[in-house]
Coordinates of C-alpha atoms in Angstrom, one line a residue:
M1 CA -67.6 3.0 -5.4
A2 CA -66.2 3.8 -8.8
D3 CA -69.7 4.2 -10.3
N4 CA -70.8 6.4 -7.4
L5 CA -67.7 8.5 -7.8
S6 CA -68.3 9.0 -11.6
E7 CA -71.9 9.9 -10.9
A8 CA -70.9 12.3 -8.1
L9 CA -68.3 14.0 -10.4
K10 CA -70.8 14.4 -13.2
K11 CA -73.3 15.9 -10.7
L12 CA -70.6 18.2 -9.3
K13 CA -69.9 19.6 -12.8
L14 CA -73.6 20.4 -13.2
A15 CA -74.2 21.6 -9.7
S16 CA -71.1 23.9 -9.8
A17 CA -72.4 25.5 -13.0
D18 CA -75.8 26.2 -11.3
S19 CA -74.1 27.2 -8.0
A20 CA -76.5 24.7 -6.2
T21 CA -74.7 24.6 -2.8
D22 CA -76.5 21.6 -1.3
S23 CA -75.9 19.2 -4.2
V24 CA -72.3 20.5 -4.5
E25 CA -71.8 19.6 -0.8
S26 CA -73.1 16.1 -1.2
C27 CA -70.9 15.6 -4.3
L28 CA -67.9 16.8 -2.4
D29 CA -68.6 14.4 0.5
C30 CA -68.8 11.5 -1.9
L31 CA -65.5 12.6 -3.5
L32 CA -63.8 12.8 0.0
K33 CA -65.1 9.4 0.8
A34 CA -63.7 8.0 -2.5
L35 CA -60.3 9.6 -1.8
A36 CA -60.2 8.1 1.7
H37 CA -60.9 4.7 0.2
N38 CA -58.4 4.8 -2.7
N39 CA -56.7 8.1 -3.2
A40 CA -54.7 7.3 -6.3
N41 CA -57.7 5.9 -8.3
A42 CA -60.1 8.7 -7.2
S43 CA -57.5 11.3 -8.1
E44 CA -57.1 9.8 -11.6
K45 CA -60.8 10.0 -12.0
V46 CA -60.8 13.7 -11.0
Q47 CA -58.1 14.3 -13.5
E48 CA -59.8 12.4 -16.3
M49 CA -63.2 14.1 -15.9
G50 CA -61.7 17.6 -15.8
V51 CA -63.0 18.4 -12.3
L52 CA -59.9 20.4 -11.2
S53 CA -60.8 23.3 -13.5
L54 CA -64.1 23.6 -11.6
L55 CA -62.5 24.0 -8.2
P56 CA -61.2 27.6 -8.4
T57 CA -64.8 28.9 -8.6
L58 CA -65.7 26.7 -5.6
L59 CA -62.9 28.3 -3.5
A60 CA -65.0 31.4 -2.7
P61 CA -64.0 32.8 0.7
Q62 CA -67.6 33.1 2.0
S63 CA -68.8 29.6 0.7
S64 CA -69.5 26.9 3.2
C65 CA -68.0 24.4 0.7
T66 CA -64.6 26.0 0.8
P67 CA -63.0 23.9 3.6
K68 CA -64.1 20.7 1.8
V69 CA -62.8 21.9 -1.6
A70 CA -59.4 22.8 0.0
N71 CA -59.4 19.4 1.7
I72 CA -60.0 17.6 -1.6
I73 CA -57.2 19.6 -3.2
A74 CA -54.9 18.6 -0.3
E75 CA -55.9 14.9 -0.7
V76 CA -55.4 14.7 -4.5
A77 CA -52.1 16.6 -4.2
K78 CA -50.7 13.8 -2.2
N79 CA -50.1 12.1 -5.6
E80 CA -47.1 13.3 -7.5
F81 CA -48.9 13.1 -10.8
M82 CA -51.6 15.6 -9.6
R83 CA -49.4 18.5 -8.5
S84 CA -48.7 20.0 -11.9
P85 CA -52.3 19.7 -13.0
C86 CA -53.4 21.5 -9.8
V87 CA -51.1 24.4 -10.7
E88 CA -52.3 24.3 -14.4
A89 CA -55.9 24.4 -13.2
G90 CA -55.2 27.8 -11.6
L91 CA -55.8 26.6 -8.0
I92 CA -52.8 28.4 -6.4
P93 CA -54.1 32.1 -6.6
P94 CA -57.5 31.4 -5.0
L95 CA -55.9 29.1 -2.3
V96 CA -53.4 31.9 -1.5
Q97 CA -56.3 34.3 -1.2
L98 CA -58.0 32.0 1.3
L99 CA -55.0 32.5 3.6
H100 CA -56.6 35.8 4.5
S101 CA -59.6 34.0 6.0
K102 CA -60.3 34.1 9.7
D103 CA -61.9 30.6 9.7
Q104 CA -59.5 28.1 11.3
E105 CA -60.8 25.1 9.3
V106 CA -60.3 27.1 6.0
L107 CA -56.8 28.0 7.0
L108 CA -56.0 24.5 8.0
Q109 CA -57.1 22.8 4.8
T110 CA -55.6 25.6 2.7
G111 CA -52.3 25.2 4.4
R112 CA -52.4 21.4 3.7
A113 CA -53.4 22.0 0.1
L114 CA -50.6 24.4 -0.6
G115 CA -48.0 22.3 1.3
N116 CA -48.9 19.1 -0.6
I117 CA -48.8 20.9 -4.0
C118 CA -45.4 22.3 -3.1
Y119 CA -44.0 18.9 -2.1
D120 CA -41.1 18.1 -4.5
S121 CA -42.8 20.2 -7.2
H122 CA -40.9 23.0 -8.9
E123 CA -44.2 24.2 -10.6
G124 CA -46.0 24.2 -7.3
R125 CA -43.3 26.2 -5.5
S126 CA -43.0 28.7 -8.3
A127 CA -46.7 29.4 -8.4
V128 CA -46.9 29.8 -4.6
D129 CA -43.9 32.1 -4.8
Q130 CA -45.5 34.3 -7.5
A131 CA -48.7 34.5 -5.5
G132 CA -46.9 35.6 -2.4
G133 CA -48.2 32.6 -0.3
A134 CA -45.0 32.1 1.8
Q135 CA -45.1 35.7 3.2
I136 CA -48.7 35.3 4.3
V137 CA -48.0 31.9 6.0
A138 CA -44.9 33.3 7.7
G139 CA -47.0 36.2 9.0
H140 CA -49.6 33.8 10.4
I141 CA -46.9 31.7 12.2
K142 CA -45.5 34.8 13.8
S143 CA -48.9 36.1 15.0
L144 CA -50.1 32.7 16.2
S145 CA -46.8 31.6 17.9
Q146 CA -47.8 32.9 21.3
N147 CA -51.1 31.0 21.4
T148 CA -50.7 27.5 23.0
D149 CA -54.3 26.4 22.4
P150 CA -54.2 22.7 20.9
D151 CA -56.2 23.7 17.8
N152 CA -53.8 26.5 17.2
G153 CA -50.9 24.0 17.5
K154 CA -52.4 21.9 14.7
L155 CA -52.6 25.0 12.4
L156 CA -49.0 26.0 13.3
T157 CA -47.8 22.4 12.4
V158 CA -49.5 22.6 9.0
F159 CA -48.2 26.0 8.3
C160 CA -44.6 25.0 9.3
G161 CA -44.9 21.9 7.1
M162 CA -46.1 24.1 4.2
L163 CA -43.1 26.3 4.4
M164 CA -40.8 23.3 4.7
N165 CA -42.3 21.7 1.5
Y166 CA -42.1 25.1 -0.2
S167 CA -38.4 25.6 0.5
N168 CA -36.9 22.1 0.8
E169 CA -33.6 21.7 -1.0
N170 CA -34.2 25.1 -2.8
D171 CA -31.5 27.6 -1.8
S172 CA -33.2 30.7 -3.2
L173 CA -36.5 29.9 -1.5
Q174 CA -34.8 29.1 1.8
A175 CA -32.9 32.4 1.5
Q176 CA -36.3 34.1 0.9
L177 CA -37.7 32.6 4.2
I178 CA -34.5 33.6 6.1
N179 CA -34.9 37.2 4.8
M180 CA -38.5 37.2 6.0
G181 CA -37.2 36.5 9.5
V182 CA -38.7 33.0 9.8
I183 CA -35.8 31.6 11.9
P184 CA -36.4 33.7 15.1
T185 CA -40.1 32.9 14.9
L186 CA -39.5 29.1 14.6
V187 CA -37.0 29.2 17.5
K188 CA -39.7 30.9 19.7
L189 CA -42.2 28.2 18.6
L190 CA -39.8 25.5 19.7
G191 CA -39.5 27.1 23.2
L192 CA -43.3 27.8 23.7
H193 CA -44.6 24.5 22.2
S194 CA -42.0 22.0 23.2
D195 CA -44.8 19.7 24.5
N196 CA -46.4 19.5 21.0
T197 CA -44.5 16.6 19.4
A198 CA -45.8 17.1 15.9
L199 CA -45.0 20.9 15.9
T200 CA -41.6 20.3 17.5
E201 CA -40.7 17.7 14.8
M202 CA -41.8 20.1 12.1
C203 CA -39.6 22.9 13.5
L204 CA -36.6 20.5 13.7
I205 CA -37.0 19.5 10.1
A206 CA -37.3 23.2 9.1
F207 CA -34.2 24.0 11.0
G208 CA -32.4 21.1 9.4
N209 CA -33.2 22.5 6.0
L210 CA -32.4 26.1 6.7
A211 CA -29.2 25.4 8.7
E212 CA -27.5 24.0 5.6
L213 CA -27.5 27.6 4.2
E214 CA -24.5 29.7 5.3
S215 CA -26.6 32.9 5.5
S216 CA -28.9 31.3 8.1
K217 CA -26.1 30.8 10.7
E218 CA -25.9 34.5 11.7
Q219 CA -29.7 34.6 12.3
F220 CA -29.6 31.3 14.3
A221 CA -26.7 32.7 16.4
S222 CA -28.8 35.8 17.3
T223 CA -31.5 33.5 18.9
N224 CA -31.4 31.2 21.9
I225 CA -31.5 28.1 19.5
A226 CA -28.6 26.5 21.4
E227 CA -30.5 26.5 24.8
E228 CA -33.7 25.3 23.2
L229 CA -32.1 22.4 21.3
V230 CA -30.1 21.3 24.4
R231 CA -33.3 21.5 26.6
L232 CA -35.2 19.5 24.0
F233 CA -32.4 16.9 23.7
Q234 CA -32.3 16.4 27.5
K235 CA -36.1 15.5 27.4
Q236 CA -35.7 12.9 24.7
A237 CA -35.6 9.2 25.4
E238 CA -36.2 7.8 21.9
H239 CA -33.3 7.3 19.5
E240 CA -35.2 8.7 16.5
K241 CA -36.0 12.0 18.3
K242 CA -32.3 12.4 19.4
E243 CA -31.3 11.7 15.8
M244 CA -33.6 14.5 14.6
I245 CA -32.0 17.0 17.0
F246 CA -28.5 15.7 16.0
E247 CA -29.3 16.5 12.4
V248 CA -29.9 20.1 13.3
L249 CA -27.0 20.4 15.6
A250 CA -24.4 19.2 13.1
P251 CA -24.8 22.0 10.5
L252 CA -25.4 24.6 13.2
A253 CA -22.2 23.6 15.1
E254 CA -20.1 24.5 12.0
N255 CA -20.5 28.1 13.1
D256 CA -18.0 29.2 15.7
V257 CA -20.4 31.5 17.6
I258 CA -23.0 28.7 17.8
K259 CA -20.3 26.2 18.9
L260 CA -19.6 28.3 22.0
Q261 CA -23.3 28.8 22.7
L262 CA -23.9 25.1 22.5
V263 CA -21.0 24.4 24.9
E264 CA -22.3 27.1 27.3
A265 CA -25.8 25.5 27.0
G266 CA -24.5 22.2 28.2
L267 CA -24.5 20.2 25.0
V268 CA -21.2 18.6 25.8
E269 CA -22.5 17.0 29.0
C270 CA -25.4 15.6 27.0
L271 CA -23.0 14.1 24.4
L272 CA -20.8 12.5 27.1
D273 CA -23.9 11.0 28.6
V274 CA -24.8 9.5 25.2
V275 CA -21.3 8.1 24.9
T276 CA -21.5 6.5 28.4
H277 CA -24.9 4.9 27.6
T278 CA -24.0 3.6 24.1
V279 CA -20.3 2.6 24.2
N280 CA -21.0 -1.0 25.2
G281 CA -24.2 -1.3 23.2
D282 CA -24.3 -3.5 20.1
R283 CA -27.6 -2.4 18.6
D284 CA -27.4 -0.5 15.4
E285 CA -28.9 2.6 17.1
D286 CA -26.3 2.5 19.8
V287 CA -23.5 2.4 17.3
A288 CA -25.1 5.3 15.3
Q289 CA -25.7 7.5 18.4
L290 CA -22.1 6.9 19.6
K291 CA -20.7 7.9 16.3
T292 CA -22.9 11.0 16.0
A293 CA -22.3 12.1 19.6
S294 CA -18.5 11.7 19.4
D295 CA -18.3 13.3 15.9
L296 CA -20.3 16.3 17.2
M297 CA -18.0 16.5 20.2
V298 CA -15.0 16.8 17.9
L299 CA -16.8 19.4 15.8
L300 CA -17.4 21.6 18.8
L301 CA -13.6 21.5 19.4
L302 CA -12.9 23.1 16.0
G303 CA -13.9 26.5 17.4
D304 CA -11.0 28.3 19.1
E305 CA -13.2 29.7 22.0
S306 CA -15.2 26.6 22.5
M307 CA -12.1 24.4 22.4
Q308 CA -10.2 26.6 24.9
K309 CA -13.2 26.7 27.3
L310 CA -13.4 22.9 27.3
F311 CA -9.6 22.5 27.6
D312 CA -9.8 24.7 30.8
A313 CA -6.0 24.9 31.2
G314 CA -5.8 21.1 30.9
K315 CA -7.9 20.6 34.0
G316 CA -11.3 20.5 32.3
S317 CA -13.4 17.5 33.2
V318 CA -14.5 17.3 29.5
F319 CA -10.8 17.3 28.4
E320 CA -10.1 14.4 30.8
R321 CA -13.1 12.4 29.7
V322 CA -12.2 12.7 26.1
L323 CA -8.6 11.6 26.8
S324 CA -10.0 8.4 28.4
W325 CA -11.4 7.6 25.0
V326 CA -8.0 7.0 23.4
P327 CA -7.2 3.7 25.3
S328 CA -10.8 2.5 24.7
H329 CA -11.5 -0.7 22.8
N330 CA -14.1 1.0 20.6
H331 CA -12.6 2.2 17.3
Q332 CA -15.1 5.1 17.1
L333 CA -14.1 6.4 20.5
Q334 CA -10.4 5.9 19.7
L335 CA -10.9 8.0 16.6
A336 CA -12.8 10.7 18.3
G337 CA -10.3 10.8 21.2
A338 CA -7.3 11.2 18.8
L339 CA -9.1 13.9 16.7
A340 CA -10.1 15.7 19.9
I341 CA -6.4 15.8 21.0
A342 CA -5.4 17.1 17.5
N343 CA -8.1 19.9 18.0
F344 CA -6.9 20.7 21.5
A345 CA -3.4 20.9 20.2
R346 CA -4.0 24.0 18.2
N347 CA -1.8 26.4 20.2
D348 CA 1.6 26.1 21.8
G349 CA 0.4 26.5 25.4
N350 CA -2.0 23.6 25.1
C351 CA 0.5 21.4 23.2
I352 CA 3.3 22.0 25.9
Q353 CA 0.9 21.2 28.7
M354 CA -0.5 18.1 26.9
V355 CA 3.0 16.6 26.3
E356 CA 3.9 17.2 29.9
S357 CA 0.8 15.4 31.0
G358 CA 1.9 12.2 29.2
I359 CA -0.6 12.2 26.3
V360 CA 2.1 11.2 23.8
Q361 CA 2.5 7.7 25.4
K362 CA -1.3 7.1 25.0
L363 CA -1.1 8.0 21.3
L364 CA 1.9 5.8 20.7
E365 CA 0.1 2.9 22.4
L366 CA -2.9 3.5 20.2
L367 CA -0.8 3.6 17.1
D368 CA 0.9 0.3 18.1
R369 CA -2.5 -1.3 18.3
H370 CA -3.2 -0.3 14.7
V371 CA 0.1 -1.2 12.9
E372 CA -1.0 -4.5 11.5
E373 CA -4.3 -4.5 9.6
G374 CA -5.0 -1.2 11.4
N375 CA -7.9 1.2 11.1
V376 CA -6.8 3.8 8.7
T377 CA -8.9 6.6 10.1
V378 CA -7.5 6.0 13.6
Q379 CA -4.0 5.9 12.2
H380 CA -4.6 9.2 10.4
A381 CA -6.1 10.9 13.5
A382 CA -3.4 9.8 15.9
L383 CA -0.7 10.9 13.5
S384 CA -2.5 14.3 13.1
A385 CA -2.4 14.7 16.9
L386 CA 1.3 13.9 17.1
R387 CA 2.1 16.3 14.3
N388 CA 0.3 19.1 16.1
L389 CA 1.9 18.3 19.4
A390 CA 5.4 18.4 17.7
I391 CA 5.0 22.0 16.6
P392 CA 6.4 23.8 19.8
V393 CA 10.2 23.6 19.9
V394 CA 10.3 22.5 23.5
N395 CA 8.2 19.4 22.7
K396 CA 10.4 18.1 19.9
A397 CA 13.2 16.6 22.0
K398 CA 10.7 15.2 24.6
M399 CA 8.7 13.5 21.9
L400 CA 11.8 12.1 20.1
S401 CA 13.1 10.6 23.4
A402 CA 9.6 9.1 24.0
G403 CA 10.1 7.1 20.7
V404 CA 7.7 8.9 18.5
S405 CA 9.8 8.7 15.3
D406 CA 10.3 4.9 15.8
T407 CA 6.5 4.3 16.1
V408 CA 5.8 6.6 13.1
L409 CA 8.3 4.7 11.0
K410 CA 6.3 1.5 11.5
F411 CA 3.7 3.0 9.1
L412 CA 6.2 3.5 6.2
P413 CA 4.8 0.5 4.3
S414 CA 1.3 2.1 4.4
E415 CA -0.3 2.4 0.9
M416 CA -2.9 4.9 2.2
P417 CA -2.2 8.5 1.1
P418 CA -3.9 10.2 4.1
V419 CA -1.7 8.1 6.4
Q420 CA 1.4 8.8 4.3
F421 CA 0.7 12.5 4.3
K422 CA 0.4 12.7 8.1
L423 CA 3.4 10.4 8.7
L424 CA 5.5 12.8 6.6
G425 CA 4.2 15.9 8.3
T426 CA 4.8 14.4 11.8
L427 CA 8.5 13.5 11.0
R428 CA 9.1 16.9 9.4
M429 CA 7.8 18.7 12.5
L430 CA 9.8 16.5 14.8
I431 CA 13.2 17.1 13.1
D432 CA 12.8 20.8 12.8
T433 CA 15.9 22.3 14.5
Q434 CA 16.8 18.7 15.8
A435 CA 20.1 17.9 14.2
D436 CA 20.7 14.5 15.8
A437 CA 17.2 13.3 14.9
A438 CA 17.6 14.6 11.3
D439 CA 20.9 12.8 11.1
Q440 CA 19.5 9.5 12.4
L441 CA 16.5 9.6 10.1
G442 CA 18.4 11.0 7.1
T443 CA 20.8 8.0 7.1
N444 CA 17.9 5.6 7.2
S445 CA 18.1 4.3 3.6
K446 CA 14.7 2.7 3.8
L447 CA 13.1 6.0 4.8
V448 CA 14.9 7.9 2.1
E449 CA 14.0 5.3 -0.6
R450 CA 10.3 5.6 0.4
L451 CA 10.5 9.4 0.3
V452 CA 12.0 9.3 -3.2
E453 CA 9.2 6.9 -4.3
W454 CA 6.5 9.3 -2.8
C455 CA 8.2 12.3 -4.5
E456 CA 6.8 10.7 -7.7
A457 CA 3.2 10.3 -6.4
K458 CA 1.7 12.6 -9.0
D459 CA -1.8 11.4 -8.1
H460 CA -1.4 12.7 -4.6
A461 CA 0.0 16.2 -4.6
G462 CA 0.0 16.5 -0.8
V463 CA 2.1 13.3 -0.3
M464 CA 4.4 14.4 -3.1
G465 CA 4.9 17.9 -1.6
E466 CA 5.4 16.6 1.9
S467 CA 8.0 14.0 0.7
N468 CA 10.0 16.7 -1.0
R469 CA 9.8 18.9 2.1
L470 CA 11.0 16.1 4.4
L471 CA 13.8 15.1 2.1
S472 CA 15.0 18.8 2.1
A473 CA 14.5 19.1 5.9
L474 CA 16.6 16.0 6.6
I475 CA 19.5 17.7 4.8
R476 CA 18.9 21.3 6.2
H477 CA 18.6 20.3 9.8
S478 CA 21.3 17.7 9.9
K479 CA 23.9 19.5 7.7
S480 CA 25.5 16.1 7.6
K481 CA 27.7 14.6 4.8
D482 CA 26.3 11.1 5.6
V483 CA 22.7 12.3 5.1
V484 CA 23.7 14.0 1.8
K485 CA 25.4 10.7 0.7
T486 CA 22.2 8.7 1.6
V487 CA 20.0 11.1 -0.4
I488 CA 22.4 11.0 -3.4
Q489 CA 22.5 7.2 -3.3
G490 CA 18.8 7.0 -3.0
A491 CA 18.4 9.2 -6.2
G492 CA 16.7 12.0 -4.3
V493 CA 18.7 15.0 -5.7
K494 CA 16.6 15.3 -8.9
H495 CA 13.5 15.7 -6.9
L496 CA 15.0 18.6 -4.9
V497 CA 15.9 20.3 -8.3
V498 CA 12.3 19.9 -9.4
M499 CA 11.1 21.3 -6.1
A500 CA 13.2 24.4 -6.7
M501 CA 10.6 25.3 -9.4
S502 CA 7.6 24.8 -7.1
E503 CA 4.8 27.3 -7.2
H504 CA 5.2 27.7 -3.4
M505 CA 8.0 30.0 -2.4
I506 CA 8.6 28.3 0.9
M507 CA 9.2 25.0 -0.9
Q508 CA 11.5 26.7 -3.5
N509 CA 13.5 28.1 -0.7
E510 CA 13.8 24.8 1.2
A511 CA 14.9 23.1 -1.9
L512 CA 17.6 25.7 -2.8
V513 CA 19.1 25.7 0.8
A514 CA 19.2 21.8 0.7
L515 CA 20.8 21.8 -2.8
G516 CA 23.4 24.4 -1.5
L517 CA 24.3 22.0 1.4
I518 CA 24.6 19.1 -1.0
A519 CA 26.9 21.2 -3.2
G520 CA 28.9 22.3 -0.2
L521 CA 29.2 18.8 1.4
D522 CA 29.6 16.5 -1.6
L523 CA 29.7 18.2 -4.9
V524 CA 31.7 15.4 -6.5
G525 CA 29.1 12.8 -5.5
A526 CA 26.1 15.0 -6.6
E527 CA 27.7 16.4 -9.9
K528 CA 26.2 13.7 -12.2
D529 CA 22.7 14.2 -10.7
F530 CA 22.9 18.0 -10.9
V531 CA 23.8 17.8 -14.6
G532 CA 21.1 15.2 -15.3
A533 CA 18.4 17.2 -13.5
G534 CA 19.3 20.4 -15.3
L535 CA 20.1 22.3 -12.1
V536 CA 22.0 25.1 -13.9
Q537 CA 19.2 25.7 -16.3
V538 CA 16.7 25.9 -13.4
L539 CA 18.9 28.5 -11.6
H540 CA 19.1 30.5 -14.8
K541 CA 15.4 30.5 -15.1
L542 CA 14.9 31.6 -11.5
L543 CA 17.4 34.4 -11.9
S544 CA 16.0 35.6 -15.2
D545 CA 12.4 35.7 -14.1
E546 CA 11.3 39.1 -12.8
R547 CA 8.6 37.5 -10.7
T548 CA 11.1 35.4 -8.6
A549 CA 11.1 36.5 -5.0
P550 CA 14.3 38.2 -3.7
E551 CA 15.2 35.4 -1.3
I552 CA 14.9 32.8 -4.1
K553 CA 17.2 34.9 -6.3
Y554 CA 19.7 35.3 -3.4
N555 CA 19.8 31.5 -2.7
S556 CA 20.1 30.8 -6.4
M557 CA 23.2 32.9 -6.6
I558 CA 24.7 31.3 -3.5
L559 CA 24.1 27.9 -5.2
I560 CA 25.7 29.1 -8.5
C561 CA 28.9 30.0 -6.6
A562 CA 28.7 26.6 -4.8
V563 CA 28.6 24.5 -8.0
M564 CA 31.5 26.4 -9.8
G565 CA 34.0 23.9 -8.3
S566 CA 32.6 21.3 -10.7
E567 CA 34.0 21.3 -14.2
P568 CA 30.9 20.2 -16.1
L569 CA 28.6 22.5 -14.1
H570 CA 31.1 25.4 -14.5
K571 CA 30.9 24.9 -18.3
E572 CA 27.1 25.0 -18.2
V573 CA 27.2 28.2 -16.2
Q574 CA 29.5 29.8 -18.8
G575 CA 27.4 28.5 -21.7
L576 CA 24.3 30.2 -20.4
A577 CA 25.8 33.7 -20.0
F578 CA 25.0 33.9 -16.3
I579 CA 27.2 37.1 -16.0
D580 CA 24.6 39.1 -18.0
V581 CA 21.7 38.0 -15.7
V582 CA 23.7 38.5 -12.5
S583 CA 25.1 41.9 -13.5
K584 CA 21.5 43.2 -14.0
L585 CA 20.7 42.1 -10.4
R586 CA 23.4 44.4 -9.0
S587 CA 20.8 47.2 -9.3
H588 CA 18.0 45.2 -7.6
E589 CA 16.0 47.1 -5.1
N590 CA 16.6 44.5 -2.4
K591 CA 20.1 45.3 -0.9
T592 CA 20.8 41.6 0.0
V593 CA 20.2 40.6 -3.6
S594 CA 22.2 43.4 -5.1
H595 CA 25.1 42.7 -2.7
Q596 CA 25.1 39.0 -3.5
A597 CA 24.9 39.8 -7.3
S598 CA 28.2 41.8 -7.0
L599 CA 29.9 38.9 -5.2
T600 CA 28.5 36.3 -7.6
E601 CA 29.6 38.5 -10.6
Q602 CA 33.2 38.7 -9.2
R603 CA 33.2 34.9 -8.7
L604 CA 32.0 34.3 -12.3
T605 CA 34.5 36.8 -13.8
A606 CA 37.4 35.3 -11.8
Q607 CA 36.6 31.8 -13.0
S608 CA 35.7 32.5 -16.6

């Protein structure tokens, strides 16, 4: 075979120079045979003998050899090492010219050749881009899309594959295709040719690529992609096919308009069906499908309109089905159920209705099952749901009497920052305006010790911030001397002083109000910590800085007056010439600030 091939390639060189069509044809046949037998070896031979450079002249539009030459190029370009040489041999411009041919076989082989040269090849894509190949192919797909003839389906499949190889993982080329209007054409193809498996798969892969690009979502939303994908999904029995559709649905479902379209097209019913059929399965594909379907369900609930439609005033069958996942024995369903509740709990009306319906108990039972050696993602999701449900004021007392804080405290030993973060947020939401609960939790020395520890979690800014905020909230909502004493004993005061310098105004304010209460309720007990943490210097800084917000200046002056009863703090205030800073604030544009400045100045003057 090797000798025959060498002979044929030599003849091809001579025959192409003489333009002897018959002998060229027989050489091409021999080469195609060799490529079919051992593609890599035959391709190496073609490269060694410099045959590629002969091929551009053999790609004449009128020549009978042209389809075979294009077929040979398609075959050799299956090898990665041949793609750049194909570009260097100048094959792209004549191939692109052949795209204007009316001959179906020429178009088919040319599409294959260009698609294979573009596969994972920057040089190939660049050359096709410069020659304008993608525009011509996109035009063909558009004009051929209505024709359901089987031969035509083959050509469409090759052309779609070519565009896919051309643009795969290349944002700028994908954007180019989107600007050409390829998306509506491909969606039409999917609808008209849904019985053509190869073409359908090619469309799905193309959608998967293009859907990753943000700019594609708007175009997809203006088509009936949701209906087509749901219709296609309903027809599939095989796991692989369903997975292919899932891979397109996931990036598309990130767009809120498409979320709603998918819900209206009946995707949710399909997903619930998948869950029913796979929940008790132990095959890998069952586990994979269950995860994908339940994850996608949760994603659909992230859109406000799609979520509200499925909630359906708390009576939606989908809502009820998803709730039944929480007591399930399957961790994936428990997780999806808890995340779904957290997503449904995004407005007060839903939260109030859900708490009334007894959801809290289900979440607490779920958390109890995950205390020892628990699943961290399930813990995180259930705590997220409880945190959201605790936002409306009317829910707080109900949730507290249901024992939410007791269950949440069982996770205090957790070393997982995501769980710590949600635990803190849930407790902070629960005690907001709830004095008794704040008092009870604020005198829990174990909790306060843990908060102080987390206030130093510099590697986890979220946990650190939430710990500070909860520490402050315990004092602000309880206004209790016992809570203040517990925080002082637990060495929490210095963290609140640091918090007063936070870059977030809301945290500065919470810190200052808590520090004011500490000064008012137990100045003697806190005096040493105030001095050690440099409280007076912090207040001086806040009042001197022109960028400090008016309410921060106001609360800083209130705090200065509150600490004047302490001798060492009083001395520090005098030493820093506060009167100069405060007297300037008497002319502040904010009336509350200027009025407080006058009062503070009188206090400082009287006590100097």
